[in-house]
């Protein structure tokens, strides 16, 4: 959300080749999940991934914090979680950029001009004019992204299959394993229905909390 909001604020300015930059900002979102997963899988590969090459090249006056390649998809799995999170963030932030950019363009310029005349600085204009005007879009986009994030399957499965061990396992992958790998469809269906109910309750309270926070000022 923060990355997407930042890009939206930048792309809302008058830039040279503005349409080009806006189009490029959406590229990570339109790439299929499986392609994103394999892209980051090879980037974080312990032997020839570009991430390890960059980390191994860091040298602070003779001190190298990463002298050995990191096993991103081995060991206890903590690094695998980080790798999948980076892949998901890169794939998802353009959604926020697109929605928030559309919202920014609907804010009346008169409000911003009036705040400027009243002596409001850039931060005050952002916090007291821009954010309140976008509260509806913020609630909707964060709600959708939370649901999508809790139901993440394709990126995690393509990168790690839920491993190493169960490090990157989540409820959706667990349902898939139960139903299709272990061939226990009834248990998987039950888990799916319970997960749906949990998401409904969670979404309801999340929207109530977010609406309360945005309306409080």
Short mmCIF file of C-alpha atoms in Angstrom, two decimals:
data_model
loop_
_atom_site.label_atom_id
_atom_site.label_comp_id
_atom_site.label_asym_id
_atom_site.label_seq_id
_atom_site.Cartn_x
_atom_site.Cartn_y
_atom_site.Cartn_z
CA UNK A 1 0.00 0.00 0.00
CA UNK A 2 2.74 2.46 0.94
CA UNK A 3 4.73 1.72 -2.23
CA UNK A 4 1.63 1.97 -4.39
CA UNK A 5 0.57 5.23 -2.74
CA UNK A 6 4.04 6.69 -3.28
CA UNK A 7 4.00 5.79 -6.97
CA UNK A 8 0.49 7.22 -7.30
CA UNK A 9 1.60 10.54 -5.81
CA UNK A 10 4.60 10.70 -8.15
CA UNK A 11 2.62 9.72 -11.26
CA UNK A 12 -0.02 12.29 -10.41
CA UNK A 13 2.51 15.05 -11.04
CA UNK A 14 3.19 16.56 -14.42
CA UNK A 15 6.00 14.41 -15.77
CA UNK A 16 7.63 14.09 -19.13
CA UNK A 17 6.44 10.90 -20.89
CA UNK A 18 3.70 10.66 -18.25
CA UNK A 19 1.65 8.03 -20.07
CA UNK A 20 4.74 5.86 -20.54
CA UNK A 21 5.59 5.89 -16.83
CA UNK A 22 2.00 5.12 -15.90
CA UNK A 23 1.97 2.19 -18.28
CA UNK A 24 5.27 0.83 -16.98
CA UNK A 25 4.03 1.08 -13.40
CA UNK A 26 1.31 -1.45 -14.20
CA UNK A 27 3.61 -4.05 -15.75
CA UNK A 28 4.19 -6.07 -12.53
CA UNK A 29 0.44 -6.38 -12.04
CA UNK A 30 -0.40 -7.70 -15.51
CA UNK A 31 2.34 -10.35 -15.49
CA UNK A 32 0.87 -13.81 -14.65
CA UNK A 33 1.44 -15.03 -11.11
CA UNK A 34 3.43 -18.06 -12.21
CA UNK A 35 5.80 -15.91 -14.27
CA UNK A 36 6.32 -13.62 -11.28
CA UNK A 37 7.01 -16.63 -9.06
CA UNK A 38 9.64 -18.11 -11.38
CA UNK A 39 11.20 -14.69 -11.95
CA UNK A 40 11.78 -14.19 -8.23
CA UNK A 41 12.70 -17.84 -7.73
CA UNK A 42 15.65 -17.42 -10.09
CA UNK A 43 16.50 -13.98 -8.70
CA UNK A 44 16.81 -15.48 -5.20
CA UNK A 45 18.53 -18.67 -6.33
CA UNK A 46 21.42 -19.45 -3.97
CA UNK A 47 23.88 -20.35 -6.78
CA UNK A 48 23.28 -17.91 -9.64
CA UNK A 49 20.60 -15.50 -8.42
CA UNK A 50 21.20 -11.79 -8.87
CA UNK A 51 20.16 -11.06 -5.27
CA UNK A 52 23.02 -13.12 -3.84
CA UNK A 53 25.44 -11.61 -6.34
CA UNK A 54 24.50 -8.12 -5.18
CA UNK A 55 24.71 -9.06 -1.50
CA UNK A 56 28.08 -10.78 -1.96
CA UNK A 57 29.46 -7.70 -3.70
CA UNK A 58 28.72 -5.41 -0.72
CA UNK A 59 32.00 -4.36 0.87
CA UNK A 60 32.31 -1.80 3.69
CA UNK A 61 36.06 -1.04 3.81
CA UNK A 62 36.97 -4.71 3.83
CA UNK A 63 33.99 -5.92 5.86
CA UNK A 64 31.58 -8.06 3.86
CA UNK A 65 28.31 -8.73 5.70
CA UNK A 66 27.35 -11.50 3.23
CA UNK A 67 30.54 -13.39 2.33
CA UNK A 68 28.65 -16.60 1.53
CA UNK A 69 25.58 -17.06 -0.69
CA UNK A 70 22.34 -17.17 1.28
CA UNK A 71 20.21 -20.31 0.95
CA UNK A 72 16.92 -18.53 0.37
CA UNK A 73 14.91 -21.69 -0.13
CA UNK A 74 16.66 -23.92 2.37
CA UNK A 75 17.26 -24.18 6.08
CA UNK A 76 14.47 -23.16 8.44
CA UNK A 77 12.58 -21.31 5.74
CA UNK A 78 12.71 -17.80 7.15
CA UNK A 79 14.48 -16.52 4.04
CA UNK A 80 11.94 -18.29 1.83
CA UNK A 81 9.18 -16.32 3.55
CA UNK A 82 11.03 -13.08 2.78
CA UNK A 83 11.49 -14.06 -0.87
CA UNK A 84 7.81 -14.87 -1.36
CA UNK A 85 6.80 -11.63 0.37
CA UNK A 86 9.00 -9.59 -1.98
CA UNK A 87 7.50 -11.37 -4.98
CA UNK A 88 3.95 -10.71 -3.78
CA UNK A 89 4.68 -7.04 -3.03
CA UNK A 90 6.21 -6.48 -6.46
CA UNK A 91 3.22 -8.12 -8.11
CA UNK A 92 0.52 -6.38 -6.04
CA UNK A 93 1.61 -2.76 -5.50
CA UNK A 94 0.50 -1.54 -8.98
CA UNK A 95 -3.09 -2.29 -7.96
CA UNK A 96 -2.84 0.38 -5.26
CA UNK A 97 -1.06 2.70 -7.69
CA UNK A 98 -3.85 2.42 -10.25
CA UNK A 99 -6.73 2.85 -7.80
CA UNK A 100 -5.16 5.63 -5.76
CA UNK A 101 -4.01 7.49 -8.87
CA UNK A 102 -7.58 7.45 -10.14
CA UNK A 103 -8.72 8.79 -6.77
CA UNK A 104 -6.09 11.53 -6.73
CA UNK A 105 -7.34 12.82 -10.07
CA UNK A 106 -10.87 13.24 -8.67
CA UNK A 107 -9.79 15.52 -5.80
CA UNK A 108 -10.99 19.07 -6.55
CA UNK A 109 -8.05 21.37 -7.13
CA UNK A 110 -9.98 24.09 -5.29
CA UNK A 111 -9.53 22.22 -2.01
CA UNK A 112 -5.77 21.99 -2.44
CA UNK A 113 -5.53 25.65 -3.50
CA UNK A 114 -7.62 26.74 -0.51
CA UNK A 115 -5.40 24.77 1.87
CA UNK A 116 -2.32 26.33 0.28
CA UNK A 117 -3.74 29.83 0.67
CA UNK A 118 -4.52 29.08 4.32
CA UNK A 119 -0.82 28.32 4.85
CA UNK A 120 -0.91 24.52 4.86
CA UNK A 121 2.38 22.89 3.92
CA UNK A 122 2.83 19.85 1.71
CA UNK A 123 2.43 17.42 4.59
CA UNK A 124 -0.69 19.12 5.99
CA UNK A 125 -2.27 19.21 2.54
CA UNK A 126 -1.54 15.53 2.13
CA UNK A 127 -2.79 14.47 5.58
CA UNK A 128 -5.81 16.76 5.93
CA UNK A 129 -6.97 17.06 2.31
CA UNK A 130 -5.66 14.17 0.18
CA UNK A 131 -6.05 11.28 2.63
CA UNK A 132 -9.62 12.16 3.74
CA UNK A 133 -10.68 12.50 0.11
CA UNK A 134 -9.31 9.00 -0.59
CA UNK A 135 -10.67 7.26 2.51
CA UNK A 136 -13.29 5.29 0.56
CA UNK A 137 -10.76 4.02 -1.97
CA UNK A 138 -8.27 3.21 0.81
CA UNK A 139 -10.83 1.08 2.65
CA UNK A 140 -11.87 -0.79 -0.51
CA UNK A 141 -8.36 -1.42 -1.84
CA UNK A 142 -6.87 -2.52 1.47
CA UNK A 143 -9.84 -4.82 2.09
CA UNK A 144 -9.48 -6.48 -1.32
CA UNK A 145 -5.73 -6.80 -0.92
CA UNK A 146 -6.07 -8.37 2.53
CA UNK A 147 -8.48 -10.95 1.14
CA UNK A 148 -6.20 -11.66 -1.83
CA UNK A 149 -3.16 -11.85 0.43
CA UNK A 150 -4.82 -14.30 2.83
CA UNK A 151 -5.83 -16.41 -0.19
CA UNK A 152 -2.41 -16.29 -1.86
CA UNK A 153 -1.65 -19.54 -3.61
CA UNK A 154 -0.05 -19.27 -7.06
CA UNK A 155 3.10 -17.33 -6.15
CA UNK A 156 3.83 -19.38 -3.03
CA UNK A 157 3.13 -22.73 -4.66
CA UNK A 158 5.19 -21.96 -7.77
CA UNK A 159 8.15 -20.69 -5.72
CA UNK A 160 8.30 -23.06 -2.75
CA UNK A 161 5.38 -25.56 -2.78
CA UNK A 162 4.78 -24.34 0.76
CA UNK A 163 8.28 -25.33 1.87
CA UNK A 164 10.93 -25.78 2.98
CA UNK A 165 8.99 -27.93 5.39
CA UNK A 166 5.88 -25.89 6.18
CA UNK A 167 7.64 -22.52 6.36
CA UNK A 168 5.62 -20.85 3.60
CA UNK A 169 2.51 -22.95 4.05
CA UNK A 170 -0.82 -21.15 4.46
CA UNK A 171 -4.43 -22.23 4.80
CA UNK A 172 -5.11 -22.19 1.04
CA UNK A 173 -2.12 -24.41 0.27
CA UNK A 174 -3.16 -26.66 3.14
CA UNK A 175 -6.65 -26.99 1.61
CA UNK A 176 -5.10 -27.81 -1.78
CA UNK A 177 -2.83 -30.45 -0.29
CA UNK A 178 -5.67 -31.99 1.69
CA UNK A 179 -8.08 -32.13 -1.23
CA UNK A 180 -5.91 -32.94 -4.23
CA UNK A 181 -2.66 -34.44 -2.97
CA UNK A 182 -4.10 -36.38 -0.04
CA UNK A 183 -7.39 -36.96 -1.93
CA UNK A 184 -9.51 -35.99 1.06
CA UNK A 185 -12.09 -33.82 -0.70
CA UNK A 186 -14.59 -33.74 2.16
CA UNK A 187 -12.04 -32.43 4.65
CA UNK A 188 -10.79 -29.87 2.13
CA UNK A 189 -14.35 -28.70 1.44
CA UNK A 190 -14.98 -28.30 5.17
CA UNK A 191 -11.77 -26.34 5.60
CA UNK A 192 -12.73 -24.13 2.64
CA UNK A 193 -16.16 -23.31 4.08
CA UNK A 194 -14.69 -22.53 7.51
CA UNK A 195 -12.03 -20.34 5.90
CA UNK A 196 -14.75 -18.48 3.99
CA UNK A 197 -16.65 -17.79 7.21
CA UNK A 198 -13.47 -16.60 8.93
CA UNK A 199 -12.74 -14.24 6.03
CA UNK A 200 -16.28 -12.86 6.10
CA UNK A 201 -16.07 -12.10 9.83
CA UNK A 202 -12.58 -10.66 9.50
CA UNK A 203 -13.56 -8.47 6.54
CA UNK A 204 -16.66 -7.18 8.32
CA UNK A 205 -14.75 -6.03 11.40
CA UNK A 206 -11.85 -4.72 9.33
CA UNK A 207 -14.17 -2.50 7.27
CA UNK A 208 -15.91 -1.26 10.43
CA UNK A 209 -12.58 -0.40 12.04
CA UNK A 210 -11.21 1.30 8.92
CA UNK A 211 -14.37 3.33 8.37
CA UNK A 212 -14.26 4.44 11.98
CA UNK A 213 -10.65 5.54 11.70
CA UNK A 214 -11.17 7.46 8.46
CA UNK A 215 -14.28 9.22 9.76
CA UNK A 216 -12.82 10.09 13.16
CA UNK A 217 -11.13 13.40 12.06
#
